[in-house]
Each structure stands twice: as C-alpha cells, then as structure tokens.
PDB file of C-alpha atoms in Angstrom:
ATOM      1  CA  ASN E 142      44.969  26.616 -25.023  1.00  0.00           C
ATOM      2  CA  ALA E 143      46.924  29.479 -23.232  1.00  0.00           C
ATOM      3  CA  PHE E 144      49.880  26.909 -22.474  1.00  0.00           C
ATOM      4  CA  PRO E 145      49.617  24.524 -25.333  1.00  0.00           C
ATOM      5  CA  SER E 146      51.609  21.778 -23.610  1.00  0.00           C
ATOM      6  CA  PRO E 147      48.706  19.160 -23.218  1.00  0.00           C
ATOM      7  CA  TYR E 148      50.924  16.131 -22.410  1.00  0.00           C
ATOM      8  CA  MET E 149      53.141  18.329 -19.529  1.00  0.00           C
ATOM      9  CA  VAL E 150      50.009  19.513 -18.202  1.00  0.00           C
ATOM     10  CA  SER E 151      48.374  16.331 -17.973  1.00  0.00           C
ATOM     11  CA  LEU E 152      51.656  14.593 -16.307  1.00  0.00           C
ATOM     12  CA  SER E 153      51.672  17.607 -13.818  1.00  0.00           C
ATOM     13  CA  GLN E 154      48.265  16.821 -12.677  1.00  0.00           C
ATOM     14  CA  LEU E 155      49.278  13.042 -12.329  1.00  0.00           C
ATOM     15  CA  ALA E 156      52.250  14.260 -10.098  1.00  0.00           C
ATOM     16  CA  SER E 157      50.155  16.529  -7.970  1.00  0.00           C
ATOM     17  CA  GLY E 158      48.039  13.554  -6.738  1.00  0.00           C
ATOM     18  CA  ILE E 159      51.230  11.991  -5.755  1.00  0.00           C
ATOM     19  CA  ILE E 160      52.506  14.949  -3.716  1.00  0.00           C
ATOM     20  CA  TYR E 161      48.990  14.388  -1.925  1.00  0.00           C
ATOM     21  CA  ILE E 162      48.941  10.621  -1.247  1.00  0.00           C
ATOM     22  CA  LEU E 163      52.533  10.015  -0.378  1.00  0.00           C
ATOM     23  CA  PRO E 164      52.018  12.159   3.006  1.00  0.00           C
ATOM     24  CA  VAL E 165      48.571  10.424   3.679  1.00  0.00           C
ATOM     25  CA  TRP E 166      50.305   6.979   3.652  1.00  0.00           C
ATOM     26  CA  ALA E 167      53.288   8.058   5.388  1.00  0.00           C
ATOM     27  CA  LEU E 168      51.563   9.423   8.327  1.00  0.00           C
ATOM     28  CA  GLY E 169      48.829   7.008   8.308  1.00  0.00           C
ATOM     29  CA  LEU E 170      46.187   9.843   7.947  1.00  0.00           C
ATOM     30  CA  GLY E 171      42.753   8.420   8.094  1.00  0.00           C
ATOM     31  CA  GLY E 172      44.052   5.040   9.036  1.00  0.00           C
ATOM     32  CA  ARG E 173      45.425   4.718   5.401  1.00  0.00           C
ATOM     33  CA  SER E 174      49.084   3.134   4.564  1.00  0.00           C
ATOM     34  CA  PHE E 175      50.515   1.833   1.467  1.00  0.00           C
ATOM     35  CA  PRO E 176      48.414  -1.123   0.226  1.00  0.00           C
ATOM     36  CA  SER E 177      49.863  -4.589   0.051  1.00  0.00           C
ATOM     37  CA  GLY E 178      48.873  -7.619  -1.819  1.00  0.00           C
ATOM     38  CA  PHE E 179      47.830  -6.155  -5.123  1.00  0.00           C
ATOM     39  CA  SER E 180      48.369  -7.289  -8.544  1.00  0.00           C
ATOM     40  CA  VAL E 181      51.283  -5.477 -10.077  1.00  0.00           C
ATOM     41  CA  PRO E 182      50.099  -6.523 -13.864  1.00  0.00           C
ATOM     42  CA  LYS E 183      46.714  -5.619 -13.224  1.00  0.00           C
ATOM     43  CA  MET E 184      47.472  -2.244 -11.383  1.00  0.00           C
ATOM     44  CA  GLY E 185      49.931  -1.378 -14.235  1.00  0.00           C
ATOM     45  CA  LEU E 186      46.992  -2.083 -16.972  1.00  0.00           C
ATOM     46  CA  LEU E 187      44.661   0.090 -14.753  1.00  0.00           C
ATOM     47  CA  GLY E 188      47.323   2.823 -14.629  1.00  0.00           C
ATOM     48  CA  PHE E 189      47.641   2.594 -18.368  1.00  0.00           C
ATOM     49  CA  PHE E 190      43.883   3.137 -18.852  1.00  0.00           C
ATOM     50  CA  HIS E 191      43.689   6.046 -16.457  1.00  0.00           C
ATOM     51  CA  GLY E 192      46.918   7.723 -17.709  1.00  0.00           C
ATOM     52  CA  SER E 193      45.949   7.423 -21.528  1.00  0.00           C
ATOM     53  CA  GLY E 194      42.551   8.610 -20.729  1.00  0.00           C
ATOM     54  CA  HIS E 195      43.581  11.514 -19.016  1.00  0.00           C
ATOM     55  CA  PHE E 196      45.928  12.769 -21.633  1.00  0.00           C
ATOM     56  CA  ALA E 197      43.135  12.146 -24.356  1.00  0.00           C
ATOM     57  CA  THR E 198      40.748  14.125 -22.205  1.00  0.00           C
ATOM     58  CA  VAL E 199      43.354  17.058 -21.811  1.00  0.00           C
ATOM     59  CA  ILE E 200      44.177  16.981 -25.543  1.00  0.00           C
ATOM     60  CA  SER E 201      40.470  16.844 -26.453  1.00  0.00           C
ATOM     61  CA  LEU E 202      39.838  19.885 -24.439  1.00  0.00           C
ATOM     62  CA  GLY E 203      42.668  21.637 -25.862  1.00  0.00           C
ATOM     63  CA  ALA E 204      41.390  20.851 -29.509  1.00  0.00           C
ATOM     64  CA  GLY E 205      37.875  22.114 -29.105  1.00  0.00           C
ATOM     65  CA  SER E 206      35.394  23.605 -26.693  1.00  0.00           C
ATOM     66  CA  VAL E 207      34.760  22.714 -23.166  1.00  0.00           C
ATOM     67  CA  ALA E 208      31.260  22.047 -23.818  1.00  0.00           C
ATOM     68  CA  PHE E 209      31.752  20.052 -27.100  1.00  0.00           C
ATOM     69  CA  ALA E 210      34.309  17.667 -25.288  1.00  0.00           C
ATOM     70  CA  ASN E 211      32.065  17.125 -22.456  1.00  0.00           C
ATOM     71  CA  VAL E 212      29.045  16.359 -24.562  1.00  0.00           C
ATOM     72  CA  VAL E 213      30.894  13.680 -26.435  1.00  0.00           C
ATOM     73  CA  LYS E 214      32.153  12.374 -23.131  1.00  0.00           C
ATOM     74  CA  ALA E 215      28.534  12.037 -22.002  1.00  0.00           C
ATOM     75  CA  ALA E 216      28.623   8.673 -23.885  1.00  0.00           C
ATOM     76  CA  GLU E 217      30.777   7.003 -21.377  1.00  0.00           C
ATOM     77  CA  PRO E 218      27.830   4.833 -19.983  1.00  0.00           C
ATOM     78  CA  PHE E 219      27.626   3.165 -23.515  1.00  0.00           C
ATOM     79  CA  CYS E 220      31.400   2.655 -23.356  1.00  0.00           C
ATOM     80  CA  SER E 221      31.098   1.254 -19.938  1.00  0.00           C
ATOM     81  CA  VAL E 222      28.429  -1.300 -20.937  1.00  0.00           C
ATOM     82  CA  LEU E 223      30.866  -2.174 -24.094  1.00  0.00           C
ATOM     83  CA  MET E 224      33.733  -2.538 -21.940  1.00  0.00           C
ATOM     84  CA  GLY E 225      31.678  -4.514 -19.251  1.00  0.00           C
ATOM     85  CA  VAL E 226      30.685  -7.067 -22.329  1.00  0.00           C
ATOM     86  CA  LEU E 227      34.292  -7.522 -23.584  1.00  0.00           C
ATOM     87  CA  MET E 228      35.997  -7.560 -20.160  1.00  0.00           C
ATOM     88  CA  THR E 229      33.752  -9.648 -18.081  1.00  0.00           C
ATOM     89  CA  ALA E 230      31.301 -11.029 -20.532  1.00  0.00           C
ATOM     90  CA  SER E 231      28.377  -9.533 -18.551  1.00  0.00           C
ATOM     91  CA  PHE E 232      25.293  -8.513 -20.444  1.00  0.00           C
ATOM     92  CA  PRO E 233      23.003  -6.023 -19.126  1.00  0.00           C
ATOM     93  CA  PRO E 234      19.157  -6.306 -19.449  1.00  0.00           C
ATOM     94  CA  LEU E 235      17.560  -5.041 -22.589  1.00  0.00           C
ATOM     95  CA  MET E 236      15.416  -2.432 -21.202  1.00  0.00           C
ATOM     96  CA  GLU E 237      18.792  -0.915 -19.357  1.00  0.00           C
ATOM     97  CA  LEU E 238      20.697  -1.236 -22.649  1.00  0.00           C
ATOM     98  CA  LEU E 239      17.762   0.477 -24.832  1.00  0.00           C
ATOM     99  CA  SER E 240      17.777   3.235 -22.128  1.00  0.00           C
ATOM    100  CA  LEU E 241      21.178   4.388 -23.120  1.00  0.00           C
ATOM    101  CA  THR E 242      19.978   5.381 -26.720  1.00  0.00           C
ATOM    102  CA  PRO E 243      18.783   8.720 -25.765  1.00  0.00           C
ATOM    103  CA  ILE E 244      22.203   9.583 -24.278  1.00  0.00           C
ATOM    104  CA  ILE E 245      24.110   8.439 -27.412  1.00  0.00           C
ATOM    105  CA  ALA E 246      21.341   9.999 -29.537  1.00  0.00           C
ATOM    106  CA  GLY E 247      21.816  13.372 -27.641  1.00  0.00           C
ATOM    107  CA  VAL E 248      25.754  13.235 -28.128  1.00  0.00           C
ATOM    108  CA  MET E 249      25.396  12.965 -31.728  1.00  0.00           C
ATOM    109  CA  ILE E 250      22.867  15.677 -32.142  1.00  0.00           C
ATOM    110  CA  ALA E 251      24.829  18.099 -30.049  1.00  0.00           C
ATOM    111  CA  SER E 252      28.226  17.155 -31.896  1.00  0.00           C
ATOM    112  CA  MET E 253      26.734  17.867 -35.287  1.00  0.00           C
ATOM    113  CA  ALA E 254      25.422  21.097 -33.986  1.00  0.00           C
ATOM    114  CA  GLU E 255      28.831  22.094 -32.503  1.00  0.00           C
ATOM    115  CA  PRO E 256      29.948  25.403 -34.550  1.00  0.00           C
ATOM    116  CA  GLU E 257      33.585  24.575 -33.583  1.00  0.00           C
ATOM    117  CA  PHE E 258      33.379  20.871 -34.535  1.00  0.00           C
ATOM    118  CA  SER E 259      36.839  19.635 -34.193  1.00  0.00           C
ATOM    119  CA  GLN E 260      37.657  16.051 -35.600  1.00  0.00           C
ATOM    120  CA  THR E 261      40.641  16.033 -33.154  1.00  0.00           C
ATOM    121  CA  ALA E 262      38.419  16.839 -30.124  1.00  0.00           C
ATOM    122  CA  PHE E 263      35.926  14.300 -31.011  1.00  0.00           C
ATOM    123  CA  ILE E 264      38.284  11.143 -31.629  1.00  0.00           C
ATOM    124  CA  PHE E 265      40.093  12.117 -28.546  1.00  0.00           C
ATOM    125  CA  ALA E 266      37.106  12.439 -26.392  1.00  0.00           C
ATOM    126  CA  MET E 267      35.772   9.061 -27.674  1.00  0.00           C
ATOM    127  CA  GLY E 268      39.001   7.586 -26.857  1.00  0.00           C
ATOM    128  CA  SER E 269      38.946   8.828 -23.356  1.00  0.00           C
ATOM    129  CA  ASN E 270      35.473   7.254 -23.013  1.00  0.00           C
ATOM    130  CA  LEU E 271      36.821   3.860 -23.840  1.00  0.00           C
ATOM    131  CA  LEU E 272      39.899   4.109 -21.799  1.00  0.00           C
ATOM    132  CA  PHE E 273      37.904   5.366 -18.640  1.00  0.00           C
ATOM    133  CA  ALA E 274      35.175   2.629 -19.254  1.00  0.00           C
ATOM    134  CA  ALA E 275      37.894  -0.024 -19.199  1.00  0.00           C
ATOM    135  CA  ARG E 276      39.365   1.640 -16.203  1.00  0.00           C
ATOM    136  CA  GLY E 277      36.293   1.439 -14.306  1.00  0.00           C
ATOM    137  CA  THR E 278      35.578  -2.005 -15.141  1.00  0.00           C
ATOM    138  CA  LEU E 279      39.077  -3.214 -14.377  1.00  0.00           C
ATOM    139  CA  ALA E 280      38.946  -0.909 -11.082  1.00  0.00           C
ATOM    140  CA  LYS E 281      35.615  -2.619  -9.929  1.00  0.00           C
ATOM    141  CA  LEU E 282      37.288  -6.107 -10.532  1.00  0.00           C
ATOM    142  CA  ILE E 283      40.303  -5.139  -8.317  1.00  0.00           C
ATOM    143  CA  MET E 284      38.186  -3.632  -5.743  1.00  0.00           C
ATOM    144  CA  SER E 285      36.046  -6.687  -5.261  1.00  0.00           C
ATOM    145  CA  GLY E 286      39.172  -8.910  -4.653  1.00  0.00           C
ATOM    146  CA  GLY E 287      39.535 -12.350  -5.731  1.00  0.00           C
ATOM    147  CA  PRO E 288      41.176 -15.691  -5.016  1.00  0.00           C
ATOM    148  CA  GLY E 289      44.636 -14.811  -3.459  1.00  0.00           C
ATOM    149  CA  THR E 290      44.167 -10.864  -4.145  1.00  0.00           C
ATOM    150  CA  LYS E 291      43.444  -8.796  -0.957  1.00  0.00           C
ATOM    151  CA  LYS E 292      40.371  -6.395  -1.321  1.00  0.00           C
ATOM    152  CA  ILE E 293      41.779  -2.753  -1.604  1.00  0.00           C
ATOM    153  CA  GLY E 294      39.109   0.196  -1.026  1.00  0.00           C
ATOM    154  CA  GLY E 295      38.444   2.692  -3.938  1.00  0.00           C
ATOM    155  CA  ALA E 296      40.514   5.585  -2.441  1.00  0.00           C
ATOM    156  CA  ASP E 297      43.778   3.307  -2.509  1.00  0.00           C
ATOM    157  CA  VAL E 298      43.082   1.772  -5.740  1.00  0.00           C
ATOM    158  CA  PHE E 299      42.879   5.306  -7.033  1.00  0.00           C
ATOM    159  CA  ALA E 300      46.125   6.232  -5.513  1.00  0.00           C
ATOM    160  CA  LEU E 301      47.909   3.051  -6.766  1.00  0.00           C
ATOM    161  CA  ASN E 302      46.172   3.839 -10.114  1.00  0.00           C
ATOM    162  CA  THR E 303      47.565   7.357 -10.343  1.00  0.00           C
ATOM    163  CA  LEU E 304      51.223   6.272  -9.230  1.00  0.00           C
ATOM    164  CA  PHE E 305      51.214   3.613 -11.827  1.00  0.00           C
ATOM    165  CA  ALA E 306      50.098   6.151 -14.536  1.00  0.00           C
ATOM    166  CA  LEU E 307      52.646   8.650 -13.623  1.00  0.00           C
ATOM    167  CA  VAL E 308      55.203   6.270 -14.543  1.00  0.00           C
ATOM    168  CA  ILE E 309      53.805   4.732 -17.414  1.00  0.00           C
ATOM    169  CA  MET E 310      53.002   8.396 -19.188  1.00  0.00           C
ATOM    170  CA  LEU E 311      56.227   9.871 -18.015  1.00  0.00           C
ATOM    171  CA  PRO E 312      58.383   8.629 -21.215  1.00  0.00           C
ATOM    172  CA  LEU E 313      55.494   9.576 -23.600  1.00  0.00           C
ATOM    173  CA  ALA E 314      55.089  13.346 -22.065  1.00  0.00           C
ATOM    174  CA  ILE E 315      58.833  13.601 -22.292  1.00  0.00           C
ATOM    175  CA  TYR E 316      59.047  12.413 -26.008  1.00  0.00           C
ATOM    176  CA  MET E 317      56.219  14.494 -27.172  1.00  0.00           C
ATOM    177  CA  GLU E 318      57.185  17.805 -25.339  1.00  0.00           C
ATOM    178  CA  GLY E 319      60.353  17.361 -23.324  1.00  0.00           C
ATOM    179  CA  ALA E 320      62.475  19.124 -25.750  1.00  0.00           C
ATOM    180  CA  VAL E 321      60.166  22.283 -25.857  1.00  0.00           C
ATOM    181  CA  ILE E 322      58.627  22.648 -22.662  1.00  0.00           C
ATOM    182  CA  GLN E 323      61.331  24.851 -21.171  1.00  0.00           C
ATOM    183  CA  ASP E 324      61.042  27.287 -23.695  1.00  0.00           C
ATOM    184  CA  ALA E 325      57.351  27.353 -23.806  1.00  0.00           C
ATOM    185  CA  TRP E 326      57.252  27.916 -20.116  1.00  0.00           C
ATOM    186  CA  ALA E 327      59.606  30.573 -20.231  1.00  0.00           C
ATOM    187  CA  LYS E 328      57.662  32.216 -22.833  1.00  0.00           C
ATOM    188  CA  TYR E 329      54.296  31.932 -20.965  1.00  0.00           C
ATOM    189  CA  THR E 330      55.478  32.661 -17.483  1.00  0.00           C
ATOM    190  CA  THR E 331      56.620  36.253 -18.097  1.00  0.00           C
ATOM    191  CA  GLY E 332      54.448  38.101 -15.682  1.00  0.00           C
ATOM    192  CA  THR E 333      55.510  39.622 -12.316  1.00  0.00           C
ATOM    193  CA  LYS E 334      52.254  39.626 -10.600  1.00  0.00           C
ATOM    194  CA  ALA E 335      52.415  38.528  -6.968  1.00  0.00           C
ATOM    195  CA  VAL E 336      50.509  35.290  -6.056  1.00  0.00           C
ATOM    196  CA  ASP E 337      46.868  36.018  -5.118  1.00  0.00           C
ATOM    197  CA  PHE E 338      45.822  32.804  -2.845  1.00  0.00           C
ATOM    198  CA  LYS E 339      41.918  33.744  -3.119  1.00  0.00           C
ATOM    199  CA  ALA E 340      42.329  33.735  -6.880  1.00  0.00           C
ATOM    200  CA  LEU E 341      44.407  30.529  -6.728  1.00  0.00           C
ATOM    201  CA  MET E 342      42.369  28.508  -4.715  1.00  0.00           C
ATOM    202  CA  ASN E 343      39.191  29.538  -7.079  1.00  0.00           C
ATOM    203  CA  GLY E 344      41.252  28.304 -10.030  1.00  0.00           C
ATOM    204  CA  GLU E 345      41.404  31.861 -11.555  1.00  0.00           C
ATOM    205  CA  LEU E 346      43.781  32.277 -14.743  1.00  0.00           C
ATOM    206  CA  ASP E 347      43.542  35.425 -16.707  1.00  0.00           C
ATOM    207  CA  THR E 348      44.446  34.334 -20.340  1.00  0.00           C
ATOM    208  CA  LYS E 349      44.841  37.886 -21.320  1.00  0.00           C
ATOM    209  CA  VAL E 350      47.882  38.436 -18.796  1.00  0.00           C
ATOM    210  CA  LYS E 351      50.900  36.505 -18.487  1.00  0.00           C
ATOM    211  CA  PRO E 352      51.230  34.860 -15.054  1.00  0.00           C
ATOM    212  CA  SER E 353      54.373  34.816 -12.993  1.00  0.00           C
ATOM    213  CA  PRO E 354      56.380  31.350 -12.813  1.00  0.00           C
ATOM    214  CA  GLU E 355      55.197  31.225  -9.159  1.00  0.00           C
ATOM    215  CA  TYR E 356      51.687  31.826  -9.630  1.00  0.00           C
ATOM    216  CA  PHE E 357      51.512  29.379 -12.839  1.00  0.00           C
ATOM    217  CA  ALA E 358      53.408  26.654 -10.975  1.00  0.00           C
ATOM    218  CA  ALA E 359      50.935  26.821  -7.831  1.00  0.00           C
ATOM    219  CA  TYR E 360      48.041  27.005 -10.244  1.00  0.00           C
ATOM    220  CA  MET E 361      49.005  23.710 -12.097  1.00  0.00           C
ATOM    221  CA  LEU E 362      49.484  22.274  -8.567  1.00  0.00           C
ATOM    222  CA  VAL E 363      46.045  23.343  -7.363  1.00  0.00           C
ATOM    223  CA  CYS E 364      44.247  21.936 -10.502  1.00  0.00           C
ATOM    224  CA  GLY E 365      45.808  18.975  -9.977  1.00  0.00           C
ATOM    225  CA  LEU E 366      44.853  18.465  -6.429  1.00  0.00           C
ATOM    226  CA  TYR E 367      41.330  19.388  -7.304  1.00  0.00           C
ATOM    227  CA  TYR E 368      41.593  16.575 -10.267  1.00  0.00           C
ATOM    228  CA  TYR E 369      43.042  13.982  -7.925  1.00  0.00           C
ATOM    229  CA  THR E 370      40.410  14.608  -5.067  1.00  0.00           C
ATOM    230  CA  TYR E 371      37.404  14.621  -7.274  1.00  0.00           C
ATOM    231  CA  ASN E 372      38.806  11.364  -8.967  1.00  0.00           C
ATOM    232  CA  GLU E 373      39.379   9.784  -5.430  1.00  0.00           C
ATOM    233  CA  MET E 374      35.763  10.619  -4.555  1.00  0.00           C
ATOM    234  CA  ALA E 375      34.563   9.004  -7.976  1.00  0.00           C
ATOM    235  CA  PHE E 376      36.528   5.876  -7.228  1.00  0.00           C
ATOM    236  CA  MET E 377      34.939   5.687  -3.647  1.00  0.00           C
ATOM    237  CA  VAL E 378      31.348   5.888  -5.550  1.00  0.00           C
ATOM    238  CA  LEU E 379      32.566   3.074  -7.731  1.00  0.00           C
ATOM    239  CA  ASP E 380      33.318   1.292  -4.697  1.00  0.00           C
ATOM    240  CA  LEU E 381      29.681   1.121  -3.850  1.00  0.00           C
ATOM    241  CA  LEU E 382      27.964   0.987  -7.634  1.00  0.00           C
ATOM    242  CA  ASP E 383      28.521  -0.668 -10.864  1.00  0.00           C
ATOM    243  CA  PRO E 384      30.924   0.937 -13.696  1.00  0.00           C
ATOM    244  CA  VAL E 385      27.802   1.747 -15.785  1.00  0.00           C
ATOM    245  CA  GLY E 386      26.089   3.465 -12.516  1.00  0.00           C
ATOM    246  CA  GLN E 387      29.047   5.602 -12.178  1.00  0.00           C
ATOM    247  CA  ALA E 388      29.285   6.615 -15.619  1.00  0.00           C
ATOM    248  CA  VAL E 389      25.795   7.721 -15.450  1.00  0.00           C
ATOM    249  CA  GLY E 390      26.667   9.765 -12.390  1.00  0.00           C
ATOM    250  CA  ASN E 391      29.833  11.341 -14.676  1.00  0.00           C
ATOM    251  CA  THR E 392      27.457  12.360 -17.293  1.00  0.00           C
ATOM    252  CA  VAL E 393      25.028  14.173 -14.617  1.00  0.00           C
ATOM    253  CA  LYS E 394      28.427  15.935 -13.473  1.00  0.00           C
ATOM    254  CA  ARG E 395      28.890  17.325 -17.304  1.00  0.00           C
ATOM    255  CA  VAL E 396      25.688  19.228 -17.125  1.00  0.00           C
ATOM    256  CA  VAL E 397      27.474  21.442 -14.837  1.00  0.00           C
ATOM    257  CA  ILE E 398      30.718  21.575 -16.703  1.00  0.00           C
ATOM    258  CA  ILE E 399      28.902  22.260 -20.041  1.00  0.00           C
ATOM    259  CA  ILE E 400      27.053  24.998 -18.582  1.00  0.00           C
ATOM    260  CA  ALA E 401      29.964  26.678 -16.733  1.00  0.00           C
ATOM    261  CA  GLY E 402      32.236  26.109 -19.848  1.00  0.00           C
ATOM    262  CA  THR E 403      29.768  28.078 -22.013  1.00  0.00           C
ATOM    263  CA  ILE E 404      29.654  30.970 -19.411  1.00  0.00           C
ATOM    264  CA  VAL E 405      33.216  31.318 -18.604  1.00  0.00           C
ATOM    265  CA  PHE E 406      34.630  30.990 -22.272  1.00  0.00           C
ATOM    266  CA  ASN E 407      31.896  32.979 -23.914  1.00  0.00           C
ATOM    267  CA  LYS E 408      31.096  29.834 -26.054  1.00  0.00           C
ATOM    268  CA  PRO E 409      27.245  29.434 -26.134  1.00  0.00           C
ATOM    269  CA  LEU E 410      25.761  26.225 -27.381  1.00  0.00           C
ATOM    270  CA  THR E 411      23.801  26.574 -30.643  1.00  0.00           C
ATOM    271  CA  GLN E 412      20.037  25.559 -30.476  1.00  0.00           C
ATOM    272  CA  GLN E 413      20.604  22.333 -31.812  1.00  0.00           C
ATOM    273  CA  GLY E 414      23.431  22.083 -29.351  1.00  0.00           C
ATOM    274  CA  ILE E 415      21.134  22.777 -26.465  1.00  0.00           C
ATOM    275  CA  ILE E 416      18.649  20.089 -27.774  1.00  0.00           C
ATOM    276  CA  GLY E 417      21.183  17.402 -28.015  1.00  0.00           C
ATOM    277  CA  SER E 418      22.608  18.259 -24.384  1.00  0.00           C
ATOM    278  CA  SER E 419      19.077  17.998 -22.781  1.00  0.00           C
ATOM    279  CA  VAL E 420      18.308  14.777 -24.710  1.00  0.00           C
ATOM    280  CA  ALA E 421      21.464  13.185 -23.450  1.00  0.00           C
ATOM    281  CA  ILE E 422      20.901  14.433 -19.918  1.00  0.00           C
ATOM    282  CA  GLY E 423      17.188  13.159 -20.052  1.00  0.00           C
ATOM    283  CA  GLY E 424      18.442   9.942 -21.193  1.00  0.00           C
ATOM    284  CA  VAL E 425      20.587   9.700 -17.911  1.00  0.00           C
ATOM    285  CA  LEU E 426      17.441  10.196 -16.118  1.00  0.00           C
ATOM    286  CA  VAL E 427      15.467   7.472 -18.027  1.00  0.00           C
ATOM    287  CA  TYR E 428      18.499   5.166 -17.349  1.00  0.00           C
ATOM    288  CA  SER E 429      18.561   5.756 -13.644  1.00  0.00           C
ATOM    289  CA  LEU E 430      14.803   5.100 -13.379  1.00  0.00           C
ATOM    290  CA  VAL E 431      15.234   1.662 -15.461  1.00  0.00           C
ATOM    291  CA  LYS E 432      18.114   0.768 -13.378  1.00  0.00           C
ATOM    292  CA  ALA E 433      16.243   1.218 -10.031  1.00  0.00           C
ATOM    293  CA  LYS E 434      13.204  -0.462 -11.185  1.00  0.00           C
ATOM    294  CA  ALA E 435      15.453  -3.393 -12.182  1.00  0.00           C
ATOM    295  CA  SER E 436      17.265  -3.308  -8.850  1.00  0.00           C
ATOM    296  CA  ALA E 437      13.924  -3.411  -6.803  1.00  0.00           C
ATOM    297  CA  PRO E 438      13.361  -7.045  -7.143  1.00  0.00           C
ATOM    298  CA  LYS E 439      16.765  -7.917  -6.002  1.00  0.00           C
ATOM    299  CA  ALA E 440      16.564  -5.559  -3.035  1.00  0.00           C
ATOM    300  CA  LYS E 441      13.362  -7.362  -1.839  1.00  0.00           C
ATOM    301  CA  LYS E 442      14.879 -10.773  -2.354  1.00  0.00           C
ATOM    302  CA  ALA E 443      17.607  -9.869  -0.125  1.00  0.00           C
TER     303      ALA E 443
END
C-alpha cells in the first residue's frame, strides 16, 4: 500500500529469484546446473500459472488486509482437488473430499466477518488459489517425468518456472505500470536515511517515513529473495507430497501469517473472523488425519 505498484513489485520479486539462481547454476553450487530435456510448452504453462498467481496474490494483499487475503487463500486445498480432477482425472476418496469442508466453511465465515471486506481482494485471492493449484498439479506431473521426459527435481523446476514466469509477465507489468513506475519511484523514495542492514534483513519498512532509493531497492531485492527461497522449499516439499497435501501445508503456514499480519498492521480479526479462521485451520487437522489414515493401508502393502 505504501508503494502502490503491485505489478512492478510482483515482477521485481520474480527477477530477484533469477539473480539468485543464475549464479547457482553457473557455479554448479550444490551440484546443480541448468536442467535439460524439459518440455518448453509445459514449462511455459507452468510459468504462466506461477506468474499470474503471484501477481493476483500481490494485488489481493494491496486491496485488502493481510489477514483477509490469507484466510481466503486457505481454500487452496479445495482448489487443488478441483484442478487434480480437471487436469489428471484423478478423484480423491470421499472421506478425504468431505474433510475439506471445514476449511471451505471457515474461509466463508471469516470472509463474511472481515470488517474491511474487499471484493477485489476476494476475487484476486481466489484467482490465485486456482492458478497456484493448477501450478502445483502441473509441477508434480513435470517432476514425475514421463515418456521421453527427463525427471527434474523440485528446486530446479521452480527455478525454470520462475524464469518463464518473469519472461511471460514482463509485458503485462510494463503495459500496466511502465508509464508511471519512474514517477511513482521518484515520489516514494525521497528519504536520505542510510541503509540499516539489520532492519533490511528483518524486512523492516517504516511506512511513516519515506525510504532512500538505495534502501528501498535493497528492500525489494531482499523481499524477492525471501519469496524465492521459501517457494523453492515449497516445491521441494511438493516433490515429496501430492499437490493437495502441499496445499494443506500452505494453509498451516497461513495461520502464522494471519496472526502476524493482525499484530504488525494493527488490524485485529473480529470474533467471527477468529471463529472462521479457527474452523478453517481445524479443518486442516481433520484433513491431515483422514489423509494419514487413508495412506496407512498403502504403506503396509508396500
């Protein structure tokens, strides 16, 4: 909200990931190198899902509160089931599907209770749910390999995914904000305070004081690197789990974000919002127990 340029902010976060991964590939750090043998059309589609989903998330966060956007995004497991059905024709067991109901119900309760309900925030948050669910399903298919396709690990799939997303989303960002970004940057970065590296690494940005151009540029870079590395870990987890399981894990993560957001931005949830959030998170626990019970017989047979 302090720097109302969601498209360019989103693009900068994608670009930060490229700054990180190119040296890793070039120097062979961790035994990694630029992957080969991947399908360009599939990776391009994956990049579109990722870039569009990320843009939608940032726009949603700018249009509403952090808590509201993340409660809506708690419906991601349901969207993952839907995309799994549409993209792979795989239907989950009935009990597993029913166990997602509390998650959806909690999201609806919390959304109706949000004192700063924003239709824009809701639409873009749900849109990002669908896009990220499609991303997770397609990414899992790519990681699994196939006839004539080389298997690629989760970390490198996300790296390629980010590279394609940057290229695909660049024209949109330029079209939406290219003509105003220079002026917006000049108006916002009028501070002269020296760069505080401790504050920078903690992701601190005092919205009451204008930052210097150097600090804000470094801040954007650090935010982008944090975004990239946590998503890289998420793809490594996806390599071990199914898309729905990973989406449920993301929902647990949102509890921390919701609580932190209410504290940092001084926008507490209402009583109904707390109830809705609790129901949604409780639904995650129910889903996890049902999933574990369903997986137990398969493990014994193996």
